[in-house]
PDB file of C-alpha atoms in Angstrom:
ATOM      1  CA  MET A  17       0.000   0.000   0.000  1.00  0.00           C
ATOM      2  CA  LYS A  18       2.827   2.359   0.826  1.00  0.00           C
ATOM      3  CA  LYS A  19       4.370   1.852  -2.601  1.00  0.00           C
ATOM      4  CA  LEU A  20       1.095   2.829  -4.317  1.00  0.00           C
ATOM      5  CA  ILE A  21       0.831   6.046  -2.296  1.00  0.00           C
ATOM      6  CA  THR A  22       4.439   6.884  -3.106  1.00  0.00           C
ATOM      7  CA  SER A  23       3.813   6.233  -6.803  1.00  0.00           C
ATOM      8  CA  LYS A  24       0.793   8.564  -6.811  1.00  0.00           C
ATOM      9  CA  SER A  25       2.848  11.256  -5.124  1.00  0.00           C
ATOM     10  CA  HIS A  26       5.584  10.928  -7.758  1.00  0.00           C
ATOM     11  CA  PHE A  27       3.109  11.446 -10.592  1.00  0.00           C
ATOM     12  CA  GLU A  28       1.639  14.485  -8.867  1.00  0.00           C
ATOM     13  CA  GLN A  29       5.013  16.122  -8.339  1.00  0.00           C
ATOM     14  CA  ILE A  30       6.485  15.312 -11.756  1.00  0.00           C
ATOM     15  CA  ASN A  31       3.341  16.735 -13.375  1.00  0.00           C
ATOM     16  CA  LEU A  32       4.341  20.060 -11.836  1.00  0.00           C
ATOM     17  CA  ALA A  33       7.740  19.872 -13.525  1.00  0.00           C
ATOM     18  CA  LEU A  34       6.268  18.928 -16.907  1.00  0.00           C
ATOM     19  CA  ALA A  35       3.796  21.799 -16.784  1.00  0.00           C
ATOM     20  CA  TYR A  36       6.667  24.148 -15.933  1.00  0.00           C
ATOM     21  CA  VAL A  37       8.676  22.964 -18.972  1.00  0.00           C
ATOM     22  CA  HIS A  38       5.808  23.419 -21.410  1.00  0.00           C
ATOM     23  CA  ASN A  39       4.835  26.817 -20.028  1.00  0.00           C
ATOM     24  CA  ASN A  40       8.407  28.165 -19.941  1.00  0.00           C
ATOM     25  CA  PHE A  41      10.263  26.307 -22.698  1.00  0.00           C
ATOM     26  CA  GLY A  42      11.707  29.555 -24.072  1.00  0.00           C
ATOM     27  CA  ALA A  43      13.328  30.446 -20.766  1.00  0.00           C
ATOM     28  CA  ASN A  44      16.498  29.149 -19.170  1.00  0.00           C
ATOM     29  CA  ILE A  45      15.328  25.963 -17.412  1.00  0.00           C
ATOM     30  CA  THR A  46      17.608  23.788 -15.313  1.00  0.00           C
ATOM     31  CA  ALA A  47      17.088  20.436 -13.622  1.00  0.00           C
ATOM     32  CA  GLU A  48      17.591  22.268 -10.327  1.00  0.00           C
ATOM     33  CA  ASP A  49      14.660  24.573 -11.152  1.00  0.00           C
ATOM     34  CA  LEU A  50      12.416  21.606 -11.888  1.00  0.00           C
ATOM     35  CA  ALA A  51      13.525  19.723  -8.785  1.00  0.00           C
ATOM     36  CA  ILE A  52      12.528  22.734  -6.682  1.00  0.00           C
ATOM     37  CA  GLU A  53       9.218  22.996  -8.556  1.00  0.00           C
ATOM     38  CA  SER A  54       8.544  19.329  -7.811  1.00  0.00           C
ATOM     39  CA  GLY A  55       9.756  19.421  -4.220  1.00  0.00           C
ATOM     40  CA  TYR A  56      12.530  16.825  -4.631  1.00  0.00           C
ATOM     41  CA  SER A  57      16.254  16.779  -4.032  1.00  0.00           C
ATOM     42  CA  ILE A  58      18.120  16.954  -7.333  1.00  0.00           C
ATOM     43  CA  PHE A  59      19.283  13.320  -6.965  1.00  0.00           C
ATOM     44  CA  HIS A  60      15.783  11.914  -6.449  1.00  0.00           C
ATOM     45  CA  PHE A  61      14.308  14.208  -9.069  1.00  0.00           C
ATOM     46  CA  HIS A  62      16.533  12.842 -11.872  1.00  0.00           C
ATOM     47  CA  ARG A  63      15.656   9.250 -10.980  1.00  0.00           C
ATOM     48  CA  ILE A  64      11.913   9.752 -10.605  1.00  0.00           C
ATOM     49  CA  PHE A  65      11.622  11.972 -13.695  1.00  0.00           C
ATOM     50  CA  LYS A  66      13.145   9.318 -15.953  1.00  0.00           C
ATOM     51  CA  GLU A  67      11.125   6.558 -14.329  1.00  0.00           C
ATOM     52  CA  ILE A  68       7.862   8.354 -15.153  1.00  0.00           C
ATOM     53  CA  THR A  69       8.631   9.997 -18.521  1.00  0.00           C
ATOM     54  CA  GLY A  70      11.142   7.550 -20.001  1.00  0.00           C
ATOM     55  CA  GLU A  71      13.528  10.427 -20.752  1.00  0.00           C
ATOM     56  CA  ASN A  72      16.191  12.166 -18.745  1.00  0.00           C
ATOM     57  CA  VAL A  73      15.472  15.760 -17.780  1.00  0.00           C
ATOM     58  CA  ASN A  74      17.772  17.521 -20.226  1.00  0.00           C
ATOM     59  CA  ASP A  75      16.591  15.395 -23.164  1.00  0.00           C
ATOM     60  CA  TYR A  76      12.975  16.167 -22.312  1.00  0.00           C
ATOM     61  CA  ILE A  77      13.636  19.915 -22.188  1.00  0.00           C
ATOM     62  CA  ARG A  78      15.624  19.869 -25.450  1.00  0.00           C
ATOM     63  CA  ASN A  79      13.084  17.699 -27.294  1.00  0.00           C
ATOM     64  CA  THR A  80      10.218  19.921 -26.162  1.00  0.00           C
ATOM     65  CA  ARG A  81      12.047  22.998 -27.450  1.00  0.00           C
ATOM     66  CA  LEU A  82      12.873  21.360 -30.776  1.00  0.00           C
ATOM     67  CA  GLU A  83       9.321  20.115 -31.287  1.00  0.00           C
ATOM     68  CA  LYS A  84       7.982  23.618 -30.654  1.00  0.00           C
ATOM     69  CA  ALA A  85      10.615  25.154 -32.941  1.00  0.00           C
ATOM     70  CA  SER A  86       9.923  22.699 -35.773  1.00  0.00           C
ATOM     71  CA  ASN A  87       6.368  23.977 -35.938  1.00  0.00           C
ATOM     72  CA  ILE A  88       7.154  27.656 -35.467  1.00  0.00           C
ATOM     73  CA  LEU A  89       9.512  27.345 -38.447  1.00  0.00           C
ATOM     74  CA  LEU A  90       6.519  26.329 -40.565  1.00  0.00           C
ATOM     75  CA  TYR A  91       3.727  28.400 -39.091  1.00  0.00           C
ATOM     76  CA  ASN A  92       5.528  31.706 -38.374  1.00  0.00           C
ATOM     77  CA  GLN A  93       7.305  32.153 -41.672  1.00  0.00           C
ATOM     78  CA  HIS A  94       8.099  35.838 -41.073  1.00  0.00           C
ATOM     79  CA  LYS A  95      10.363  34.994 -38.130  1.00  0.00           C
ATOM     80  CA  THR A  96      14.051  34.423 -38.759  1.00  0.00           C
ATOM     81  CA  ILE A  97      15.772  31.248 -37.636  1.00  0.00           C
ATOM     82  CA  GLU A  98      17.739  33.337 -35.139  1.00  0.00           C
ATOM     83  CA  MET A  99      14.493  34.668 -33.631  1.00  0.00           C
ATOM     84  CA  ILE A 100      12.992  31.176 -33.418  1.00  0.00           C
ATOM     85  CA  ALA A 101      16.155  29.807 -31.796  1.00  0.00           C
ATOM     86  CA  LYS A 102      15.954  32.473 -29.102  1.00  0.00           C
ATOM     87  CA  ASP A 103      12.190  32.048 -28.611  1.00  0.00           C
ATOM     88  CA  SER A 104      12.718  28.304 -28.195  1.00  0.00           C
ATOM     89  CA  GLY A 105      15.269  28.645 -25.426  1.00  0.00           C
ATOM     90  CA  PHE A 106      18.531  28.229 -27.374  1.00  0.00           C
ATOM     91  CA  SER A 107      21.297  30.721 -26.630  1.00  0.00           C
ATOM     92  CA  THR A 108      22.685  30.719 -30.187  1.00  0.00           C
ATOM     93  CA  ALA A 109      21.376  29.972 -33.662  1.00  0.00           C
ATOM     94  CA  THR A 110      24.394  27.743 -34.254  1.00  0.00           C
ATOM     95  CA  GLY A 111      23.603  25.581 -31.233  1.00  0.00           C
ATOM     96  CA  PHE A 112      19.951  25.442 -32.262  1.00  0.00           C
ATOM     97  CA  SER A 113      20.793  24.360 -35.816  1.00  0.00           C
ATOM     98  CA  ALA A 114      23.137  21.623 -34.597  1.00  0.00           C
ATOM     99  CA  ALA A 115      20.536  20.266 -32.146  1.00  0.00           C
ATOM    100  CA  PHE A 116      17.786  20.469 -34.767  1.00  0.00           C
ATOM    101  CA  LYS A 117      19.813  18.581 -37.366  1.00  0.00           C
ATOM    102  CA  LYS A 118      20.759  15.915 -34.836  1.00  0.00           C
ATOM    103  CA  LYS A 119      17.092  15.261 -34.047  1.00  0.00           C
ATOM    104  CA  PHE A 120      15.527  15.644 -37.496  1.00  0.00           C
ATOM    105  CA  SER A 121      18.490  14.914 -39.822  1.00  0.00           C
ATOM    106  CA  ILE A 122      17.832  18.178 -41.664  1.00  0.00           C
ATOM    107  CA  THR A 123      18.749  21.821 -41.052  1.00  0.00           C
ATOM    108  CA  PRO A 124      16.137  24.330 -39.875  1.00  0.00           C
ATOM    109  CA  LYS A 125      16.573  26.209 -43.161  1.00  0.00           C
ATOM    110  CA  ASP A 126      15.898  23.138 -45.309  1.00  0.00           C
ATOM    111  CA  TRP A 127      13.025  22.091 -43.034  1.00  0.00           C
ATOM    112  CA  ARG A 128      11.369  25.464 -43.618  1.00  0.00           C
ATOM    113  CA  LYS A 129      11.927  25.239 -47.380  1.00  0.00           C
ATOM    114  CA  GLY A 130       9.864  22.051 -47.569  1.00  0.00           C
ATOM    115  CA  GLY A 131      12.210  19.342 -46.395  1.00  0.00           C
ATOM    116  CA  TYR A 132       9.732  18.540 -43.643  1.00  0.00           C
ATOM    117  CA  SER A 133       7.313  17.171 -46.250  1.00  0.00           C
ATOM    118  CA  LYS A 134       9.709  14.563 -47.594  1.00  0.00           C
ATOM    119  CA  LYS A 135       8.980  11.345 -45.795  1.00  0.00           C
ATOM    120  CA  SER A 136      12.493  10.050 -45.601  1.00  0.00           C
ATOM    121  CA  SER A 137      14.553   7.262 -44.155  1.00  0.00           C
ATOM    122  CA  ASN A 138      17.005   9.997 -43.190  1.00  0.00           C
ATOM    123  CA  PHE A 139      15.100  10.681 -39.977  1.00  0.00           C
ATOM    124  CA  SER A 140      17.244   9.292 -37.195  1.00  0.00           C
ATOM    125  CA  ASN A 141      14.242   8.830 -34.915  1.00  0.00           C
ATOM    126  CA  ALA A 142      12.127   5.976 -36.287  1.00  0.00           C
ATOM    127  CA  ASN A 143       9.144   7.222 -34.279  1.00  0.00           C
ATOM    128  CA  ILE A 144       8.887  10.404 -36.353  1.00  0.00           C
ATOM    129  CA  SER A 145       6.966  10.438 -39.622  1.00  0.00           C
ATOM    130  CA  MET A 146       5.248  13.229 -41.453  1.00  0.00           C
ATOM    131  CA  ILE A 147       1.486  13.492 -41.528  1.00  0.00           C
ATOM    132  CA  LYS A 148      -0.249  12.314 -44.682  1.00  0.00           C
ATOM    133  CA  VAL A 149      -3.321  14.386 -45.435  1.00  0.00           C
ATOM    134  CA  ASP A 150      -5.558  15.067 -48.392  1.00  0.00           C
ATOM    135  CA  LYS A 151      -4.893  18.730 -49.051  1.00  0.00           C
ATOM    136  CA  MET A 152      -8.174  18.921 -50.949  1.00  0.00           C
ATOM    137  CA  ILE A 153     -10.045  18.745 -47.633  1.00  0.00           C
ATOM    138  CA  GLU A 154     -11.671  22.105 -47.092  1.00  0.00           C
ATOM    139  CA  ILE A 155     -11.269  23.851 -43.750  1.00  0.00           C
ATOM    140  CA  GLU A 156     -13.844  26.536 -43.070  1.00  0.00           C
ATOM    141  CA  ASN A 157     -12.508  29.898 -41.910  1.00  0.00           C
ATOM    142  CA  PRO A 158     -12.485  30.292 -38.129  1.00  0.00           C
ATOM    143  CA  ILE A 159     -13.923  32.983 -35.935  1.00  0.00           C
ATOM    144  CA  ILE A 160     -11.466  34.984 -33.834  1.00  0.00           C
ATOM    145  CA  ILE A 161     -12.353  35.089 -30.151  1.00  0.00           C
ATOM    146  CA  ASN A 162     -10.854  35.936 -26.780  1.00  0.00           C
ATOM    147  CA  LYS A 163     -11.111  33.200 -24.150  1.00  0.00           C
ATOM    148  CA  PRO A 164     -10.762  33.578 -20.380  1.00  0.00           C
ATOM    149  CA  ASP A 165      -8.678  31.266 -18.177  1.00  0.00           C
ATOM    150  CA  ILE A 166      -9.930  27.673 -18.092  1.00  0.00           C
ATOM    151  CA  HIS A 167      -9.196  25.629 -14.970  1.00  0.00           C
ATOM    152  CA  ILE A 168      -8.719  21.958 -15.739  1.00  0.00           C
ATOM    153  CA  ILE A 169      -7.792  18.623 -14.266  1.00  0.00           C
ATOM    154  CA  TYR A 170      -6.086  16.173 -16.593  1.00  0.00           C
ATOM    155  CA  MET A 171      -4.521  12.804 -17.304  1.00  0.00           C
ATOM    156  CA  ARG A 172      -1.404  12.895 -19.462  1.00  0.00           C
ATOM    157  CA  THR A 173      -0.598  10.333 -22.132  1.00  0.00           C
ATOM    158  CA  TYR A 174       2.406   9.818 -24.381  1.00  0.00           C
ATOM    159  CA  GLY A 175       1.035   8.664 -27.706  1.00  0.00           C
ATOM    160  CA  TYR A 176      -1.862  10.152 -29.638  1.00  0.00           C
ATOM    161  CA  GLU A 177      -3.575   7.241 -31.372  1.00  0.00           C
ATOM    162  CA  ASP A 178      -6.539   6.688 -33.674  1.00  0.00           C
ATOM    163  CA  ASP A 179      -8.437   5.383 -30.635  1.00  0.00           C
ATOM    164  CA  MET A 180      -8.200   7.499 -27.466  1.00  0.00           C
ATOM    165  CA  SER A 181     -11.096   5.841 -25.641  1.00  0.00           C
ATOM    166  CA  LEU A 182      -8.924   4.175 -22.968  1.00  0.00           C
ATOM    167  CA  ILE A 183      -7.551   7.346 -21.403  1.00  0.00           C
ATOM    168  CA  TRP A 184     -10.944   9.031 -21.647  1.00  0.00           C
ATOM    169  CA  ASN A 185     -12.706   6.138 -19.924  1.00  0.00           C
ATOM    170  CA  ASN A 186     -10.057   6.217 -17.191  1.00  0.00           C
ATOM    171  CA  MET A 187     -10.499   9.975 -16.776  1.00  0.00           C
ATOM    172  CA  HIS A 188     -14.273   9.717 -16.712  1.00  0.00           C
ATOM    173  CA  GLN A 189     -14.265   6.917 -14.142  1.00  0.00           C
ATOM    174  CA  TRP A 190     -11.916   8.870 -11.870  1.00  0.00           C
ATOM    175  CA  CYS A 191     -14.141  11.946 -12.097  1.00  0.00           C
ATOM    176  CA  GLU A 192     -17.239   9.908 -11.298  1.00  0.00           C
ATOM    177  CA  LYS A 193     -15.508   8.408  -8.282  1.00  0.00           C
ATOM    178  CA  MET A 194     -14.559  11.898  -7.071  1.00  0.00           C
ATOM    179  CA  ASN A 195     -18.113  13.189  -7.764  1.00  0.00           C
ATOM    180  CA  ILE A 196     -16.740  15.902 -10.042  1.00  0.00           C
ATOM    181  CA  LEU A 197     -19.224  15.377 -12.854  1.00  0.00           C
ATOM    182  CA  SER A 198     -22.178  16.523 -10.741  1.00  0.00           C
ATOM    183  CA  THR A 199     -21.102  20.150 -11.296  1.00  0.00           C
ATOM    184  CA  PRO A 200     -20.842  21.998 -14.662  1.00  0.00           C
ATOM    185  CA  HIS A 201     -17.897  20.690 -16.673  1.00  0.00           C
ATOM    186  CA  LYS A 202     -16.490  20.400 -20.194  1.00  0.00           C
ATOM    187  CA  TYR A 203     -14.310  17.803 -21.934  1.00  0.00           C
ATOM    188  CA  ILE A 204     -11.111  19.185 -23.452  1.00  0.00           C
ATOM    189  CA  GLY A 205      -8.137  17.680 -25.282  1.00  0.00           C
ATOM    190  CA  LEU A 206      -4.918  19.679 -24.981  1.00  0.00           C
ATOM    191  CA  PHE A 207      -2.082  19.136 -27.462  1.00  0.00           C
ATOM    192  CA  HIS A 208       1.465  19.939 -26.354  1.00  0.00           C
ATOM    193  CA  ASN A 209       2.713  18.991 -29.834  1.00  0.00           C
ATOM    194  CA  HIS A 210       1.642  20.981 -32.869  1.00  0.00           C
ATOM    195  CA  PRO A 211       0.396  18.557 -35.539  1.00  0.00           C
ATOM    196  CA  SER A 212       3.248  18.620 -38.040  1.00  0.00           C
ATOM    197  CA  PHE A 213       3.718  14.927 -37.504  1.00  0.00           C
ATOM    198  CA  GLU A 214       1.549  11.885 -37.868  1.00  0.00           C
ATOM    199  CA  PRO A 215       0.398  10.669 -34.428  1.00  0.00           C
ATOM    200  CA  TYR A 216       3.409   8.903 -32.947  1.00  0.00           C
ATOM    201  CA  ASN A 217       4.219   7.286 -29.657  1.00  0.00           C
ATOM    202  CA  ARG A 218       5.810  10.297 -27.966  1.00  0.00           C
ATOM    203  CA  ALA A 219       3.083  12.856 -28.725  1.00  0.00           C
ATOM    204  CA  ARG A 220       2.012  14.619 -25.526  1.00  0.00           C
ATOM    205  CA  TYR A 221      -1.728  14.842 -25.043  1.00  0.00           C
ATOM    206  CA  LEU A 222      -3.817  15.763 -22.012  1.00  0.00           C
ATOM    207  CA  ALA A 223      -7.347  14.440 -21.527  1.00  0.00           C
ATOM    208  CA  CYS A 224      -8.906  17.277 -19.511  1.00  0.00           C
ATOM    209  CA  ILE A 225     -12.071  18.143 -17.649  1.00  0.00           C
ATOM    210  CA  GLU A 226     -12.848  21.814 -17.149  1.00  0.00           C
ATOM    211  CA  ILE A 227     -13.982  22.363 -13.583  1.00  0.00           C
ATOM    212  CA  GLN A 228     -15.655  25.214 -11.745  1.00  0.00           C
ATOM    213  CA  GLU A 229     -14.289  24.433  -8.304  1.00  0.00           C
ATOM    214  CA  ASP A 230     -10.983  23.548  -6.711  1.00  0.00           C
ATOM    215  CA  VAL A 231      -9.991  19.877  -6.923  1.00  0.00           C
ATOM    216  CA  PHE A 232      -6.941  18.357  -5.298  1.00  0.00           C
ATOM    217  CA  ARG A 233      -4.381  16.590  -7.444  1.00  0.00           C
ATOM    218  CA  ASN A 234      -4.470  12.827  -7.114  1.00  0.00           C
ATOM    219  CA  GLY A 235      -1.846  10.503  -8.556  1.00  0.00           C
ATOM    220  CA  LYS A 236      -1.903  10.599 -12.347  1.00  0.00           C
ATOM    221  CA  VAL A 237      -4.506  13.368 -12.335  1.00  0.00           C
ATOM    222  CA  GLY A 238      -2.925  16.817 -12.418  1.00  0.00           C
ATOM    223  CA  ARG A 239      -4.350  20.303 -12.220  1.00  0.00           C
ATOM    224  CA  CYS A 240      -3.516  23.448 -14.196  1.00  0.00           C
ATOM    225  CA  LYS A 241      -5.139  26.189 -16.226  1.00  0.00           C
ATOM    226  CA  VAL A 242      -5.395  27.116 -19.888  1.00  0.00           C
ATOM    227  CA  SER A 243      -4.392  30.778 -19.896  1.00  0.00           C
ATOM    228  CA  GLU A 244      -6.590  33.473 -21.373  1.00  0.00           C
ATOM    229  CA  GLY A 245      -5.828  34.859 -24.804  1.00  0.00           C
ATOM    230  CA  ARG A 246      -6.854  35.125 -28.439  1.00  0.00           C
ATOM    231  CA  PHE A 247      -7.772  32.020 -30.410  1.00  0.00           C
ATOM    232  CA  ALA A 248      -8.926  31.064 -33.891  1.00  0.00           C
ATOM    233  CA  LYS A 249     -11.909  28.776 -33.371  1.00  0.00           C
ATOM    234  CA  PHE A 250     -12.556  26.080 -36.005  1.00  0.00           C
ATOM    235  CA  GLU A 251     -15.467  23.624 -36.026  1.00  0.00           C
ATOM    236  CA  PHE A 252     -14.803  20.022 -37.103  1.00  0.00           C
ATOM    237  CA  ILE A 253     -16.797  16.794 -37.336  1.00  0.00           C
ATOM    238  CA  CYS A 254     -14.352  13.888 -37.513  1.00  0.00           C
ATOM    239  CA  ASN A 255     -12.798  10.921 -35.726  1.00  0.00           C
ATOM    240  CA  HIS A 256      -9.581  11.065 -33.685  1.00  0.00           C
ATOM    241  CA  SER A 257      -7.293  10.278 -36.600  1.00  0.00           C
ATOM    242  CA  GLU A 258      -8.944  12.859 -38.849  1.00  0.00           C
ATOM    243  CA  LEU A 259      -8.891  15.465 -36.068  1.00  0.00           C
ATOM    244  CA  TYR A 260      -5.099  15.566 -35.942  1.00  0.00           C
ATOM    245  CA  LYS A 261      -4.966  15.944 -39.726  1.00  0.00           C
ATOM    246  CA  MET A 262      -7.600  18.683 -39.846  1.00  0.00           C
ATOM    247  CA  MET A 263      -5.716  20.608 -37.177  1.00  0.00           C
ATOM    248  CA  HIS A 264      -2.615  20.316 -39.338  1.00  0.00           C
ATOM    249  CA  LEU A 265      -4.464  21.685 -42.365  1.00  0.00           C
ATOM    250  CA  ALA A 266      -5.816  24.593 -40.330  1.00  0.00           C
ATOM    251  CA  TYR A 267      -2.240  25.577 -39.505  1.00  0.00           C
ATOM    252  CA  MET A 268      -0.914  25.051 -43.022  1.00  0.00           C
ATOM    253  CA  ASN A 269      -3.815  26.369 -45.128  1.00  0.00           C
ATOM    254  CA  TRP A 270      -5.404  29.156 -43.081  1.00  0.00           C
ATOM    255  CA  LEU A 271      -2.652  30.605 -40.914  1.00  0.00           C
ATOM    256  CA  PRO A 272      -0.122  31.689 -43.616  1.00  0.00           C
ATOM    257  CA  SER A 273      -2.666  33.895 -45.384  1.00  0.00           C
ATOM    258  CA  SER A 274      -3.994  35.419 -42.174  1.00  0.00           C
ATOM    259  CA  GLN A 275      -2.638  38.371 -40.220  1.00  0.00           C
ATOM    260  CA  TYR A 276      -1.801  36.109 -37.286  1.00  0.00           C
ATOM    261  CA  GLU A 277       0.987  33.919 -35.984  1.00  0.00           C
ATOM    262  CA  VAL A 278       0.809  31.117 -33.419  1.00  0.00           C
ATOM    263  CA  ARG A 279       1.403  31.895 -29.774  1.00  0.00           C
ATOM    264  CA  ASN A 280       3.705  29.716 -27.721  1.00  0.00           C
ATOM    265  CA  PHE A 281       0.809  27.994 -26.014  1.00  0.00           C
ATOM    266  CA  PRO A 282      -0.753  24.564 -26.542  1.00  0.00           C
ATOM    267  CA  ALA A 283      -3.733  24.259 -28.860  1.00  0.00           C
ATOM    268  CA  TYR A 284      -6.808  22.506 -27.540  1.00  0.00           C
ATOM    269  CA  VAL A 285     -10.171  21.125 -28.590  1.00  0.00           C
ATOM    270  CA  GLU A 286     -13.486  21.108 -26.796  1.00  0.00           C
ATOM    271  CA  TYR A 287     -15.529  17.956 -27.394  1.00  0.00           C
ATOM    272  CA  LYS A 288     -19.193  18.872 -27.819  1.00  0.00           C
ATOM    273  CA  ASN A 289     -20.471  15.266 -27.846  1.00  0.00           C
ATOM    274  CA  PRO A 290     -18.215  13.740 -25.155  1.00  0.00           C
ATOM    275  CA  LYS A 291     -20.027  10.388 -24.996  1.00  0.00           C
ATOM    276  CA  ASN A 292     -18.331   9.490 -28.273  1.00  0.00           C
ATOM    277  CA  LEU A 293     -14.938   9.848 -26.595  1.00  0.00           C
ATOM    278  CA  PHE A 294     -15.653   6.670 -24.644  1.00  0.00           C
ATOM    279  CA  ASN A 295     -16.449   4.470 -27.652  1.00  0.00           C
ATOM    280  CA  ASN A 296     -14.177   6.082 -30.261  1.00  0.00           C
ATOM    281  CA  GLY A 297     -17.093   7.491 -32.209  1.00  0.00           C
ATOM    282  CA  ILE A 298     -17.436  10.503 -34.495  1.00  0.00           C
ATOM    283  CA  LEU A 299     -16.516  13.714 -32.687  1.00  0.00           C
ATOM    284  CA  GLU A 300     -17.992  17.183 -32.853  1.00  0.00           C
ATOM    285  CA  VAL A 301     -15.244  19.557 -31.758  1.00  0.00           C
ATOM    286  CA  ASP A 302     -14.297  23.187 -31.513  1.00  0.00           C
ATOM    287  CA  PHE A 303     -10.579  23.524 -32.199  1.00  0.00           C
ATOM    288  CA  TYR A 304      -8.874  26.512 -30.577  1.00  0.00           C
ATOM    289  CA  MET A 305      -5.630  27.639 -32.211  1.00  0.00           C
ATOM    290  CA  PRO A 306      -3.703  30.096 -30.003  1.00  0.00           C
ATOM    291  CA  ILE A 307      -2.814  33.158 -32.084  1.00  0.00           C
ATOM    292  CA  GLN A 308      -1.559  36.722 -31.901  1.00  0.00           C
ATOM    293  CA  LEU A 309      -1.326  39.531 -34.424  1.00  0.00           C
ATOM    294  CA  ILE A 310       1.905  39.697 -36.393  1.00  0.00           C
ATOM    295  CA  MET A 311       3.691  42.810 -35.163  1.00  0.00           C
TER     296      MET A 311
END
């Protein structure tokens, strides 16, 4: 019994570190900072972090930065590589380019020129493959809205698949047990990875419930907020596999011709027919792309 309680505590504390990385990836982050955020000694933090995430701390920080940068290179075409390197937490463009090429086997410059679209055996990471979408699919223009803070509880998963019913059933059952669903709530999927890639086994996805009242963290269930800001709201009817692709098309087809760029904040969807989350049915979703005016 003691081991189970300890395990729950580890998940709770490491969730704090992961949230810190994703919210501050452009800043100077150290393992010491994250250990303090999680409430561990630096020795125990390294061990527990890798046990839960499967990556060491520095690799996780670097991979998060590179994943964010790979998308900003595509979606914010007006920004220079030097600007993107700095925004992504790299001290020099040279260091950024070397790290980027090591991960993706292509330079940031060539990636931006279209190298990202060439599905190639050159990728050193076998888990990475480019999305395949029918570019003839039409994406309706969004409406631009301002959204207030959204307070959520969540379960994190590594691996966005065609069928996400397992994590959603687990989340729903936990909420029922905690009597959370008796108050007003919404079902939200938060994507820490922009959809440049086909769903692969390291994609970071949060199955979230918006709540109106304070709820304590509990084991694998964390708590955070989606910060207020401006969003482009798209409406889709699709399944999980199609959702990821339609998000990708929204970024690639609508954003470049707009007056906006993406903000460094995760995109999310609100599921309007949540019962279909539990049986992998057809989804009705509002997709919220975080944006800001190009200055």
